[in-house]
mmCIF file of C-alpha atoms in Angstrom:
data_model
loop_
_atom_site.group_PDB
_atom_site.id
_atom_site.type_symbol
_atom_site.label_atom_id
_atom_site.label_comp_id
_atom_site.label_asym_id
_atom_site.label_seq_id
_atom_site.Cartn_x
_atom_site.Cartn_y
_atom_site.Cartn_z
ATOM 1 C CA UNK Q 1 248.294 67.717 133.920
ATOM 2 C CA UNK Q 2 249.536 71.148 132.715
ATOM 3 C CA UNK Q 3 249.545 71.657 128.927
ATOM 4 C CA UNK Q 4 248.394 73.633 126.000
ATOM 5 C CA UNK Q 5 245.598 72.233 123.964
ATOM 6 C CA UNK Q 6 245.635 72.907 120.255
ATOM 7 C CA UNK Q 7 242.323 72.230 118.577
ATOM 8 C CA UNK Q 8 242.431 72.228 114.748
ATOM 9 C CA UNK Q 9 239.093 73.268 113.145
ATOM 10 C CA UNK Q 10 240.189 73.274 109.558
ATOM 11 C CA UNK Q 11 236.809 72.765 108.029
ATOM 12 C CA UNK Q 12 235.209 70.082 105.899
ATOM 13 C CA UNK Q 13 232.071 70.112 103.728
ATOM 14 C CA UNK Q 14 231.872 66.316 103.454
ATOM 15 C CA UNK Q 15 228.403 66.213 105.184
ATOM 16 C CA UNK Q 16 226.351 68.191 102.578
ATOM 17 C CA UNK Q 17 223.789 69.504 103.080
ATOM 18 C CA UNK Q 18 224.478 69.728 106.851
ATOM 19 C CA UNK Q 19 227.910 71.203 106.140
ATOM 20 C CA UNK Q 20 228.879 73.565 103.383
ATOM 21 C CA UNK Q 21 232.033 75.185 101.993
ATOM 22 C CA UNK Q 22 231.535 78.091 104.447
ATOM 23 C CA UNK Q 23 229.863 76.130 107.165
ATOM 24 C CA UNK Q 24 232.182 73.236 108.257
ATOM 25 C CA UNK Q 25 231.206 69.951 109.832
ATOM 26 C CA UNK Q 26 233.082 70.988 113.093
ATOM 27 C CA UNK Q 27 230.180 73.397 113.755
ATOM 28 C CA UNK Q 28 227.458 70.804 113.471
ATOM 29 C CA UNK Q 29 225.404 69.746 116.472
ATOM 30 C CA UNK Q 30 225.165 66.032 115.751
ATOM 31 C CA UNK Q 31 222.476 64.722 118.013
ATOM 32 C CA UNK Q 32 223.514 67.195 120.739
ATOM 33 C CA UNK Q 33 222.965 70.748 121.681
ATOM 34 C CA UNK Q 34 226.657 71.443 121.375
ATOM 35 C CA UNK Q 35 228.822 71.321 118.200
ATOM 36 C CA UNK Q 36 231.744 68.952 117.648
ATOM 37 C CA UNK Q 37 233.958 72.008 118.134
ATOM 38 C CA UNK Q 38 232.291 72.996 121.388
ATOM 39 C CA UNK Q 39 232.671 69.434 122.619
ATOM 40 C CA UNK Q 40 236.341 69.506 121.881
ATOM 41 C CA UNK Q 41 236.726 72.852 123.643
ATOM 42 C CA UNK Q 42 235.121 71.653 126.823
ATOM 43 C CA UNK Q 43 236.368 68.032 126.771
ATOM 44 C CA UNK Q 44 239.018 68.613 129.526
ATOM 45 C CA UNK Q 45 236.600 70.345 131.902
ATOM 46 C CA UNK Q 46 238.446 71.799 134.908
ATOM 47 C CA UNK Q 47 241.561 69.845 134.165
ATOM 48 C CA UNK Q 48 242.812 72.529 131.752
ATOM 49 C CA UNK Q 49 242.330 76.274 132.066
ATOM 50 C CA UNK Q 50 240.546 78.046 129.269
ATOM 51 C CA UNK Q 51 243.647 80.292 128.647
ATOM 52 C CA UNK Q 52 245.571 77.220 127.763
ATOM 53 C CA UNK Q 53 243.338 76.221 124.825
ATOM 54 C CA UNK Q 54 244.161 77.510 121.317
ATOM 55 C CA UNK Q 55 241.825 76.904 118.401
ATOM 56 C CA UNK Q 56 243.405 77.174 114.932
ATOM 57 C CA UNK Q 57 240.965 77.547 112.086
ATOM 58 C CA UNK Q 58 240.703 78.923 108.497
ATOM 59 C CA UNK Q 59 240.145 82.677 108.451
ATOM 60 C CA UNK Q 60 236.747 82.246 106.718
ATOM 61 C CA UNK Q 61 235.494 80.398 109.812
ATOM 62 C CA UNK Q 62 236.966 82.857 112.299
ATOM 63 C CA UNK Q 63 233.784 84.608 113.352
ATOM 64 C CA UNK Q 64 231.727 81.387 113.406
ATOM 65 C CA UNK Q 65 234.382 79.835 115.806
ATOM 66 C CA UNK Q 66 234.330 82.918 117.962
ATOM 67 C CA UNK Q 67 230.552 82.615 118.165
ATOM 68 C CA UNK Q 68 230.868 79.048 119.322
ATOM 69 C CA UNK Q 69 233.209 80.171 122.178
ATOM 70 C CA UNK Q 70 230.956 83.032 123.167
ATOM 71 C CA UNK Q 71 227.821 80.975 123.287
ATOM 72 C CA UNK Q 72 229.492 78.743 125.978
ATOM 73 C CA UNK Q 73 230.995 81.735 127.812
ATOM 74 C CA UNK Q 74 234.447 80.428 127.270
ATOM 75 C CA UNK Q 75 236.221 83.620 128.008
ATOM 76 C CA UNK Q 76 240.077 83.481 127.862
ATOM 77 C CA UNK Q 77 240.196 80.854 125.107
ATOM 78 C CA UNK Q 78 242.354 81.804 122.070
ATOM 79 C CA UNK Q 79 241.211 81.560 118.435
ATOM 80 C CA UNK Q 80 243.843 81.862 115.696
ATOM 81 C CA UNK Q 81 243.113 82.153 111.928
ATOM 82 C CA UNK Q 82 245.180 80.878 109.070
ATOM 83 C CA UNK Q 83 244.763 82.195 105.486
ATOM 84 C CA UNK Q 84 244.591 78.691 103.993
ATOM 85 C CA UNK Q 85 243.674 75.175 105.058
ATOM 86 C CA UNK Q 86 247.199 74.312 106.259
ATOM 87 C CA UNK Q 87 248.243 70.912 107.502
ATOM 88 C CA UNK Q 88 248.939 69.954 111.104
ATOM 89 C CA UNK Q 89 252.592 71.015 110.839
ATOM 90 C CA UNK Q 90 251.434 74.647 110.183
ATOM 91 C CA UNK Q 91 248.783 74.477 112.923
ATOM 92 C CA UNK Q 92 251.332 73.345 115.461
ATOM 93 C CA UNK Q 93 253.920 75.961 114.377
ATOM 94 C CA UNK Q 94 251.361 78.875 114.406
ATOM 95 C CA UNK Q 95 250.002 77.886 117.823
ATOM 96 C CA UNK Q 96 253.509 77.397 119.193
ATOM 97 C CA UNK Q 97 254.476 80.862 117.937
ATOM 98 C CA UNK Q 98 251.422 82.344 119.457
ATOM 99 C CA UNK Q 99 251.989 80.606 122.859
ATOM 100 C CA UNK Q 100 255.579 81.772 122.913
ATOM 101 C CA UNK Q 101 254.709 85.357 122.135
ATOM 102 C CA UNK Q 102 251.650 85.885 124.275
ATOM 103 C CA UNK Q 103 252.106 83.357 127.067
ATOM 104 C CA UNK Q 104 255.835 83.068 127.195
ATOM 105 C CA UNK Q 105 255.722 79.272 126.787
ATOM 106 C CA UNK Q 106 258.955 77.537 127.397
ATOM 107 C CA UNK Q 107 260.531 74.613 125.472
ATOM 108 C CA UNK Q 108 259.423 72.065 128.145
ATOM 109 C CA UNK Q 109 255.789 73.096 128.039
ATOM 110 C CA UNK Q 110 253.469 70.233 126.740
ATOM 111 C CA UNK Q 111 251.322 70.689 123.621
ATOM 112 C CA UNK Q 112 248.426 68.363 122.781
ATOM 113 C CA UNK Q 113 246.985 68.510 119.256
ATOM 114 C CA UNK Q 114 243.483 67.260 118.811
ATOM 115 C CA UNK Q 115 241.128 67.687 115.817
ATOM 116 C CA UNK Q 116 237.669 69.262 116.390
ATOM 117 C CA UNK Q 117 236.100 67.023 113.736
ATOM 118 C CA UNK Q 118 236.937 63.843 115.595
ATOM 119 C CA UNK Q 119 233.974 62.289 117.526
ATOM 120 C CA UNK Q 120 234.967 61.171 121.016
ATOM 121 C CA UNK Q 121 232.498 59.583 123.471
ATOM 122 C CA UNK Q 122 231.479 62.243 125.974
ATOM 123 C CA UNK Q 123 231.970 59.712 128.899
ATOM 124 C CA UNK Q 124 235.715 59.469 128.057
ATOM 125 C CA UNK Q 125 238.002 61.300 130.427
ATOM 126 C CA UNK Q 126 240.750 62.305 128.050
ATOM 127 C CA UNK Q 127 242.906 64.023 130.635
ATOM 128 C CA UNK Q 128 242.940 60.906 132.765
ATOM 129 C CA UNK Q 129 243.709 58.670 129.773
ATOM 130 C CA UNK Q 130 246.637 60.807 128.664
ATOM 131 C CA UNK Q 131 248.108 61.507 132.188
ATOM 132 C CA UNK Q 132 250.297 58.363 132.291
ATOM 133 C CA UNK Q 133 252.089 59.563 129.171
ATOM 134 C CA UNK Q 134 253.070 62.941 130.417
ATOM 135 C CA UNK Q 135 256.545 61.802 131.691
ATOM 136 C CA UNK Q 136 257.491 60.255 128.447
ATOM 137 C CA UNK Q 137 256.414 63.261 126.466
ATOM 138 C CA UNK Q 138 258.475 65.513 128.799
ATOM 139 C CA UNK Q 139 261.521 63.314 128.011
ATOM 140 C CA UNK Q 140 261.508 64.531 124.421
ATOM 141 C CA UNK Q 141 259.322 61.840 122.746
ATOM 142 C CA UNK Q 142 256.477 62.825 120.371
ATOM 143 C CA UNK Q 143 253.521 60.515 121.124
ATOM 144 C CA UNK Q 144 251.129 59.849 118.296
ATOM 145 C CA UNK Q 145 247.874 58.270 119.534
ATOM 146 C CA UNK Q 146 245.358 56.080 117.866
ATOM 147 C CA UNK Q 147 242.475 53.669 118.430
ATOM 148 C CA UNK Q 148 241.128 50.586 116.674
ATOM 149 C CA UNK Q 149 238.648 52.790 114.713
ATOM 150 C CA UNK Q 150 241.120 55.648 114.158
ATOM 151 C CA UNK Q 151 244.662 54.313 113.866
ATOM 152 C CA UNK Q 152 247.759 56.468 114.534
ATOM 153 C CA UNK Q 153 249.298 55.193 111.320
ATOM 154 C CA UNK Q 154 246.445 54.580 108.832
ATOM 155 C CA UNK Q 155 246.569 52.514 105.675
ATOM 156 C CA UNK Q 156 248.103 54.375 102.735
ATOM 157 C CA UNK Q 157 244.863 54.394 100.819
ATOM 158 C CA UNK Q 158 243.085 56.057 103.691
ATOM 159 C CA UNK Q 159 245.901 58.616 104.131
ATOM 160 C CA UNK Q 160 245.941 59.513 100.484
ATOM 161 C CA UNK Q 161 242.152 59.929 100.352
ATOM 162 C CA UNK Q 162 242.360 62.520 103.221
ATOM 163 C CA UNK Q 163 240.152 60.420 105.490
ATOM 164 C CA UNK Q 164 242.749 60.213 108.338
ATOM 165 C CA UNK Q 165 244.885 63.290 107.864
ATOM 166 C CA UNK Q 166 242.975 65.654 110.125
ATOM 167 C CA UNK Q 167 242.537 63.092 112.836
ATOM 168 C CA UNK Q 168 245.939 63.129 114.391
ATOM 169 C CA UNK Q 169 246.194 63.271 118.212
ATOM 170 C CA UNK Q 170 249.735 63.807 119.465
ATOM 171 C CA UNK Q 171 251.436 64.925 122.596
ATOM 172 C CA UNK Q 172 254.917 66.529 122.807
ATOM 173 C CA UNK Q 173 256.837 69.485 124.275
ATOM 174 C CA UNK Q 174 257.406 72.747 122.400
ATOM 175 C CA UNK Q 175 261.137 71.875 122.247
ATOM 176 C CA UNK Q 176 260.515 68.354 120.869
ATOM 177 C CA UNK Q 177 258.163 69.770 118.243
ATOM 178 C CA UNK Q 178 260.774 72.219 117.081
ATOM 179 C CA UNK Q 179 263.548 69.632 116.908
ATOM 180 C CA UNK Q 180 261.208 67.431 114.834
ATOM 181 C CA UNK Q 181 260.369 70.333 112.606
ATOM 182 C CA UNK Q 182 264.106 70.995 112.068
ATOM 183 C CA UNK Q 183 264.448 67.395 110.730
ATOM 184 C CA UNK Q 184 261.267 67.199 108.674
ATOM 185 C CA UNK Q 185 260.312 70.774 107.739
ATOM 186 C CA UNK Q 186 263.278 73.166 108.431
ATOM 187 C CA UNK Q 187 261.543 75.936 106.444
ATOM 188 C CA UNK Q 188 258.808 76.031 109.051
ATOM 189 C CA UNK Q 189 261.125 76.480 112.068
ATOM 190 C CA UNK Q 190 261.240 80.297 111.828
ATOM 191 C CA UNK Q 191 257.437 80.337 112.174
ATOM 192 C CA UNK Q 192 257.764 79.005 115.709
ATOM 193 C CA UNK Q 193 259.840 81.969 116.745
ATOM 194 C CA UNK Q 194 257.898 84.757 114.983
ATOM 195 C CA UNK Q 195 255.034 86.791 116.162
ATOM 196 C CA UNK Q 196 251.524 85.689 115.064
ATOM 197 C CA UNK Q 197 251.252 87.999 111.948
ATOM 198 C CA UNK Q 198 254.720 87.340 110.729
ATOM 199 C CA UNK Q 199 254.239 83.612 111.377
ATOM 200 C CA UNK Q 200 251.187 83.553 109.036
ATOM 201 C CA UNK Q 201 253.028 85.507 106.341
ATOM 202 C CA UNK Q 202 256.075 83.133 106.421
ATOM 203 C CA UNK Q 203 253.810 80.095 106.334
ATOM 204 C CA UNK Q 204 251.902 81.434 103.366
ATOM 205 C CA UNK Q 205 255.224 81.939 101.496
ATOM 206 C CA UNK Q 206 256.148 78.261 101.925
ATOM 207 C CA UNK Q 207 252.678 76.840 100.987
ATOM 208 C CA UNK Q 208 254.070 73.434 99.939
ATOM 209 C CA UNK Q 209 255.458 72.876 103.515
ATOM 210 C CA UNK Q 210 252.414 74.430 105.146
ATOM 211 C CA UNK Q 211 250.224 71.625 103.639
ATOM 212 C CA UNK Q 212 252.387 68.969 105.388
ATOM 213 C CA UNK Q 213 251.227 66.911 108.337
ATOM 214 C CA UNK Q 214 253.013 66.432 111.639
ATOM 215 C CA UNK Q 215 254.482 64.327 113.080
ATOM 216 C CA UNK Q 216 256.035 61.804 110.718
ATOM 217 C CA UNK Q 217 255.358 58.386 112.162
ATOM 218 C CA UNK Q 218 258.604 57.018 110.647
ATOM 219 C CA UNK Q 219 260.741 59.303 112.771
ATOM 220 C CA UNK Q 220 262.858 57.747 115.468
ATOM 221 C CA UNK Q 221 261.613 60.273 117.972
ATOM 222 C CA UNK Q 222 257.890 59.521 117.264
ATOM 223 C CA UNK Q 223 256.278 56.699 119.205
ATOM 224 C CA UNK Q 224 252.791 55.395 118.214
ATOM 225 C CA UNK Q 225 250.476 54.516 121.110
ATOM 226 C CA UNK Q 226 247.256 52.597 120.870
ATOM 227 C CA UNK Q 227 244.477 53.677 123.216
ATOM 228 C CA UNK Q 228 241.716 51.159 123.181
ATOM 229 C CA UNK Q 229 239.945 52.963 125.985
ATOM 230 C CA UNK Q 230 239.621 56.002 123.888
ATOM 231 C CA UNK Q 231 236.214 55.500 122.201
ATOM 232 C CA UNK Q 232 236.492 57.655 119.062
ATOM 233 C CA UNK Q 233 235.526 57.704 115.458
ATOM 234 C CA UNK Q 234 235.937 59.733 112.292
ATOM 235 C CA UNK Q 235 232.960 61.689 111.018
ATOM 236 C CA UNK Q 236 233.765 61.370 107.385
ATOM 237 C CA UNK Q 237 230.367 61.418 105.704
ATOM 238 C CA UNK Q 238 226.652 61.666 106.401
ATOM 239 C CA UNK Q 239 226.330 58.029 107.422
ATOM 240 C CA UNK Q 240 229.062 58.335 109.989
ATOM 241 C CA UNK Q 241 227.213 61.305 111.535
ATOM 242 C CA UNK Q 242 223.838 59.634 111.531
ATOM 243 C CA UNK Q 243 225.216 56.329 112.851
ATOM 244 C CA UNK Q 244 226.808 58.141 115.862
ATOM 245 C CA UNK Q 245 223.564 59.631 116.889
ATOM 246 C CA UNK Q 246 221.153 56.786 116.043
ATOM 247 C CA UNK Q 247 219.942 53.845 118.066
ATOM 248 C CA UNK Q 248 220.827 50.179 117.844
ATOM 249 C CA UNK Q 249 218.441 49.684 114.869
ATOM 250 C CA UNK Q 250 220.062 52.581 112.894
ATOM 251 C CA UNK Q 251 217.017 54.795 113.229
ATOM 252 C CA UNK Q 252 217.226 58.376 114.346
ATOM 253 C CA UNK Q 253 214.972 61.337 113.954
ATOM 254 C CA UNK Q 254 215.734 64.970 114.911
ATOM 255 C CA UNK Q 255 213.675 68.135 114.520
ATOM 256 C CA UNK Q 256 210.033 68.025 113.609
ATOM 257 C CA UNK Q 257 209.750 64.395 112.277
ATOM 258 C CA UNK Q 258 207.183 61.759 112.575
ATOM 259 C CA UNK Q 259 207.789 58.172 111.351
ATOM 260 C CA UNK Q 260 205.824 54.862 111.119
ATOM 261 C CA UNK Q 261 207.114 51.452 110.170
ATOM 262 C CA UNK Q 262 210.567 52.604 109.218
ATOM 263 C CA UNK Q 263 213.790 50.578 109.553
ATOM 264 C CA UNK Q 264 217.299 51.884 109.583
ATOM 265 C CA UNK Q 265 216.142 55.300 108.521
ATOM 266 C CA UNK Q 266 217.529 58.569 109.659
ATOM 267 C CA UNK Q 267 215.723 61.825 109.484
ATOM 268 C CA UNK Q 268 216.995 65.385 110.350
ATOM 269 C CA UNK Q 269 214.091 67.811 109.997
ATOM 270 C CA UNK Q 270 214.343 71.597 109.882
ATOM 271 C CA UNK Q 271 211.431 74.095 110.344
ATOM 272 C CA UNK Q 272 208.958 72.013 108.332
ATOM 273 C CA UNK Q 273 207.314 68.776 109.455
ATOM 274 C CA UNK Q 274 208.881 65.667 107.938
ATOM 275 C CA UNK Q 275 206.583 62.587 107.835
ATOM 276 C CA UNK Q 276 207.830 59.124 106.675
ATOM 277 C CA UNK Q 277 206.338 55.707 106.521
ATOM 278 C CA UNK Q 278 207.479 52.272 105.318
ATOM 279 C CA UNK Q 279 211.073 53.344 104.488
ATOM 280 C CA UNK Q 280 214.160 51.169 104.772
ATOM 281 C CA UNK Q 281 217.819 52.136 104.718
ATOM 282 C CA UNK Q 282 217.029 55.716 103.903
ATOM 283 C CA UNK Q 283 218.300 59.164 105.020
ATOM 284 C CA UNK Q 284 216.254 62.415 104.757
ATOM 285 C CA UNK Q 285 217.796 65.683 105.595
ATOM 286 C CA UNK Q 286 215.640 68.859 105.365
ATOM 287 C CA UNK Q 287 217.423 72.153 105.808
ATOM 288 C CA UNK Q 288 216.090 75.671 105.114
ATOM 289 C CA UNK Q 289 217.260 75.566 101.496
ATOM 290 C CA UNK Q 290 218.035 71.962 100.619
ATOM 291 C CA UNK Q 291 216.061 68.686 100.878
ATOM 292 C CA UNK Q 292 218.200 65.518 100.562
ATOM 293 C CA UNK Q 293 216.623 62.123 100.086
ATOM 294 C CA UNK Q 294 219.090 59.262 99.670
ATOM 295 C CA UNK Q 295 219.596 55.549 100.255
ATOM 296 C CA UNK Q 296 222.198 54.702 102.892
ATOM 297 C CA UNK Q 297 225.380 53.546 101.240
ATOM 298 C CA UNK Q 298 225.299 56.351 98.633
ATOM 299 C CA UNK Q 299 227.375 59.039 100.520
ATOM 300 C CA UNK Q 300 229.874 59.057 97.655
ATOM 301 C CA UNK Q 301 227.136 60.096 95.354
ATOM 302 C CA UNK Q 302 225.995 62.788 97.715
ATOM 303 C CA UNK Q 303 229.515 64.186 97.737
ATOM 304 C CA UNK Q 304 229.494 64.123 93.912
ATOM 305 C CA UNK Q 305 226.288 66.156 93.972
ATOM 306 C CA UNK Q 306 227.923 68.638 96.330
ATOM 307 C CA UNK Q 307 230.884 68.961 93.910
ATOM 308 C CA UNK Q 308 228.504 69.377 90.993
ATOM 309 C CA UNK Q 309 226.623 72.190 92.817
ATOM 310 C CA UNK Q 310 229.953 73.869 93.534
ATOM 311 C CA UNK Q 311 230.906 73.679 89.830
ATOM 312 C CA UNK Q 312 227.566 75.299 89.048
ATOM 313 C CA UNK Q 313 228.312 78.067 91.592
ATOM 314 C CA UNK Q 314 225.107 77.278 93.379
ATOM 315 C CA UNK Q 315 224.749 79.235 96.598
ATOM 316 C CA UNK Q 316 223.472 76.147 98.403
ATOM 317 C CA UNK Q 317 226.890 74.374 98.053
ATOM 318 C CA UNK Q 318 228.825 77.241 99.728
ATOM 319 C CA UNK Q 319 226.645 78.979 102.325
ATOM 320 C CA UNK Q 320 224.061 78.227 104.844
ATOM 321 C CA UNK Q 321 221.275 80.789 105.486
ATOM 322 C CA UNK Q 322 223.240 82.258 108.422
ATOM 323 C CA UNK Q 323 226.512 84.189 107.727
ATOM 324 C CA UNK Q 324 228.926 85.393 110.470
ATOM 325 C CA UNK Q 325 230.837 88.613 110.752
ATOM 326 C CA UNK Q 326 232.966 90.411 113.365
ATOM 327 C CA UNK Q 327 229.931 92.371 114.510
ATOM 328 C CA UNK Q 328 227.526 89.458 114.691
ATOM 329 C CA UNK Q 329 225.527 87.574 112.026
ATOM 330 C CA UNK Q 330 222.575 87.726 109.766
ATOM 331 C CA UNK Q 331 220.125 85.029 108.520
ATOM 332 C CA UNK Q 332 218.485 85.028 105.151
ATOM 333 C CA UNK Q 333 214.815 84.546 105.937
ATOM 334 C CA UNK Q 334 213.257 85.019 102.503
ATOM 335 C CA UNK Q 335 214.602 85.771 98.977
ATOM 336 C CA UNK Q 336 213.259 86.037 95.461
ATOM 337 C CA UNK Q 337 214.432 87.870 92.285
ATOM 338 C CA UNK Q 338 213.617 91.351 93.496
ATOM 339 C CA UNK Q 339 213.535 91.230 97.337
ATOM 340 C CA UNK Q 340 215.197 89.726 100.344
ATOM 341 C CA UNK Q 341 214.433 89.688 104.071
ATOM 342 C CA UNK Q 342 217.366 89.264 106.491
ATOM 343 C CA UNK Q 343 217.378 88.938 110.280
ATOM 344 C CA UNK Q 344 220.396 90.817 111.801
ATOM 345 C CA UNK Q 345 221.967 90.155 115.231
ATOM 346 C CA UNK Q 346 224.535 92.714 116.348
ATOM 347 C CA UNK Q 347 226.538 91.856 119.380
ATOM 348 C CA UNK Q 348 226.794 94.377 122.266
ATOM 349 C CA UNK Q 349 229.066 97.328 121.612
ATOM 350 C CA UNK Q 350 229.821 96.098 118.049
ATOM 351 C CA UNK Q 351 229.242 98.155 114.835
ATOM 352 C CA UNK Q 352 228.280 97.499 111.223
ATOM 353 C CA UNK Q 353 230.780 99.672 109.302
ATOM 354 C CA UNK Q 354 229.937 102.530 107.019
ATOM 355 C CA UNK Q 355 228.349 101.342 103.713
ATOM 356 C CA UNK Q 356 225.874 102.337 101.005
ATOM 357 C CA UNK Q 357 223.921 100.496 98.325
ATOM 358 C CA UNK Q 358 222.891 102.192 95.104
ATOM 359 C CA UNK Q 359 220.657 99.371 93.759
ATOM 360 C CA UNK Q 360 218.762 98.677 96.995
ATOM 361 C CA UNK Q 361 216.210 100.373 99.297
ATOM 362 C CA UNK Q 362 215.883 99.017 102.860
ATOM 363 C CA UNK Q 363 213.505 99.007 105.655
ATOM 364 C CA UNK Q 364 214.598 98.044 109.157
ATOM 365 C CA UNK Q 365 212.209 96.916 111.949
ATOM 366 C CA UNK Q 366 213.847 96.569 115.372
ATOM 367 C CA UNK Q 367 212.769 93.458 117.331
ATOM 368 C CA UNK Q 368 214.905 93.889 120.471
ATOM 369 C CA UNK Q 369 217.903 95.645 122.028
ATOM 370 C CA UNK Q 370 219.023 99.297 121.585
ATOM 371 C CA UNK Q 371 221.452 101.037 119.317
ATOM 372 C CA UNK Q 372 221.897 103.951 116.934
ATOM 373 C CA UNK Q 373 222.291 104.369 113.173
ATOM 374 C CA UNK Q 374 223.807 107.271 111.304
ATOM 375 C CA UNK Q 375 222.126 107.850 107.909
ATOM 376 C CA UNK Q 376 224.334 110.277 106.010
ATOM 377 C CA UNK Q 377 224.515 113.027 108.732
ATOM 378 C CA UNK Q 378 221.258 112.084 110.575
ATOM 379 C CA UNK Q 379 221.524 110.043 113.801
ATOM 380 C CA UNK Q 380 218.603 107.680 114.493
ATOM 381 C CA UNK Q 381 217.815 105.907 117.790
ATOM 382 C CA UNK Q 382 217.082 102.201 117.347
ATOM 383 C CA UNK Q 383 214.833 100.483 119.918
ATOM 384 C CA UNK Q 384 212.038 97.904 119.936
ATOM 385 C CA UNK Q 385 209.289 98.688 117.496
ATOM 386 C CA UNK Q 386 211.297 101.321 115.666
ATOM 387 C CA UNK Q 387 210.964 101.371 111.787
ATOM 388 C CA UNK Q 388 213.609 102.996 109.669
ATOM 389 C CA UNK Q 389 213.554 103.561 105.952
ATOM 390 C CA UNK Q 390 216.951 103.629 104.170
ATOM 391 C CA UNK Q 391 216.837 104.966 100.636
ATOM 392 C CA UNK Q 392 219.284 103.812 97.965
ATOM 393 C CA UNK Q 393 222.615 105.681 97.987
ATOM 394 C CA UNK Q 394 222.404 106.612 101.613
ATOM 395 C CA UNK Q 395 225.615 105.993 103.595
ATOM 396 C CA UNK Q 396 224.942 104.393 107.023
ATOM 397 C CA UNK Q 397 226.505 102.555 109.916
ATOM 398 C CA UNK Q 398 224.794 100.863 112.828
ATOM 399 C CA UNK Q 399 226.098 100.523 116.447
ATOM 400 C CA UNK Q 400 224.739 98.461 119.275
ATOM 401 C CA UNK Q 401 224.982 100.843 122.210
ATOM 402 C CA UNK Q 402 223.434 98.377 124.745
ATOM 403 C CA UNK Q 403 224.441 95.312 126.764
ATOM 404 C CA UNK Q 404 222.145 92.945 124.885
ATOM 405 C CA UNK Q 405 222.108 91.908 121.175
ATOM 406 C CA UNK Q 406 220.484 94.354 118.834
ATOM 407 C CA UNK Q 407 218.055 92.341 116.621
ATOM 408 C CA UNK Q 408 216.225 93.707 113.618
ATOM 409 C CA UNK Q 409 214.592 92.638 110.387
ATOM 410 C CA UNK Q 410 215.868 94.224 107.186
ATOM 411 C CA UNK Q 411 213.672 94.137 104.027
ATOM 412 C CA UNK Q 412 215.700 94.800 100.853
ATOM 413 C CA UNK Q 413 214.018 95.727 97.538
ATOM 414 C CA UNK Q 414 216.183 95.699 94.479
ATOM 415 C CA UNK Q 415 215.713 98.729 92.245
#
């Protein structure tokens, strides 16, 4: 089956404290070593070439998504960023524009859209399930797929609440998608023929259309198909996530956790030991900066707490301890009012651009890797065991000159 796979990783923070505004649920490793996004990217195995997979994500997740592809060595896969959380119509139009520009995709090439946040049983052979529908899709039909748990045409209440919007799986040709766009969203059609940068600009100018979802199940050219053999589910809240990775009794424990006499209790531990005894219908999630203890059935209240923290501008509602950049990432190891300790990881041949801080003094201690730093006009070699003092006001940049990650600890003192 020859087709382009469009994976939308739009981002959702509905699983606080596991996911945040800048750390979406698609990046979570729910009971597995791989994230939901990584599972989506590898779902087709050898049936689809990596160069035929396009991930569309919000620009604030771009470097995290790239890190996900790099950790699995998925060279050749394409990652596109959009400046806002557009709907599936925009994701499809941007991906189609990119495929036409870079891979010379023709109108009869097949496109399959699948959301990264949708949990699909890893034993399901999706390529095999969809193969019988290839001929109908090539005839010009747009096939919208659903299951008993995740219908192609959800109830209106579910649709309006946003539960089902990002879960659309559909198959069609590039040409059929364009014809349907002309009927439903004619303003978006120029996007499909523009270069990637121009496509994003045009889509941003028609924001009301960009938020629309595709395809419209009421269209005569859209056919809904139920796939009972496709074992899938929506990961809408913490309880969904914990249920999918728990046992028949509803219990699950990950990380450093010890339990006794607990029933239907889920624990996700972090660096600290979590011990629990005699609990029923509870969930305990311990991250590096948040401890959540809640009774199952109160996910709506947890979401309200997340919204409250956002309104208070609490960092915990927006960021995890690790932030990603083009050059790599850093993790906030320790912080108080006057000091902070960060662990930096700079990718091979990447560079932290020129900068200076007038209210901080810094000390770097190199853990591994090799590189160089330029402090004002002085060049300093970075290698394991090297300690470098950076006074406030000093302009510097750092380059990883080796073939392995450059890792160092940075202690910052506020002056």
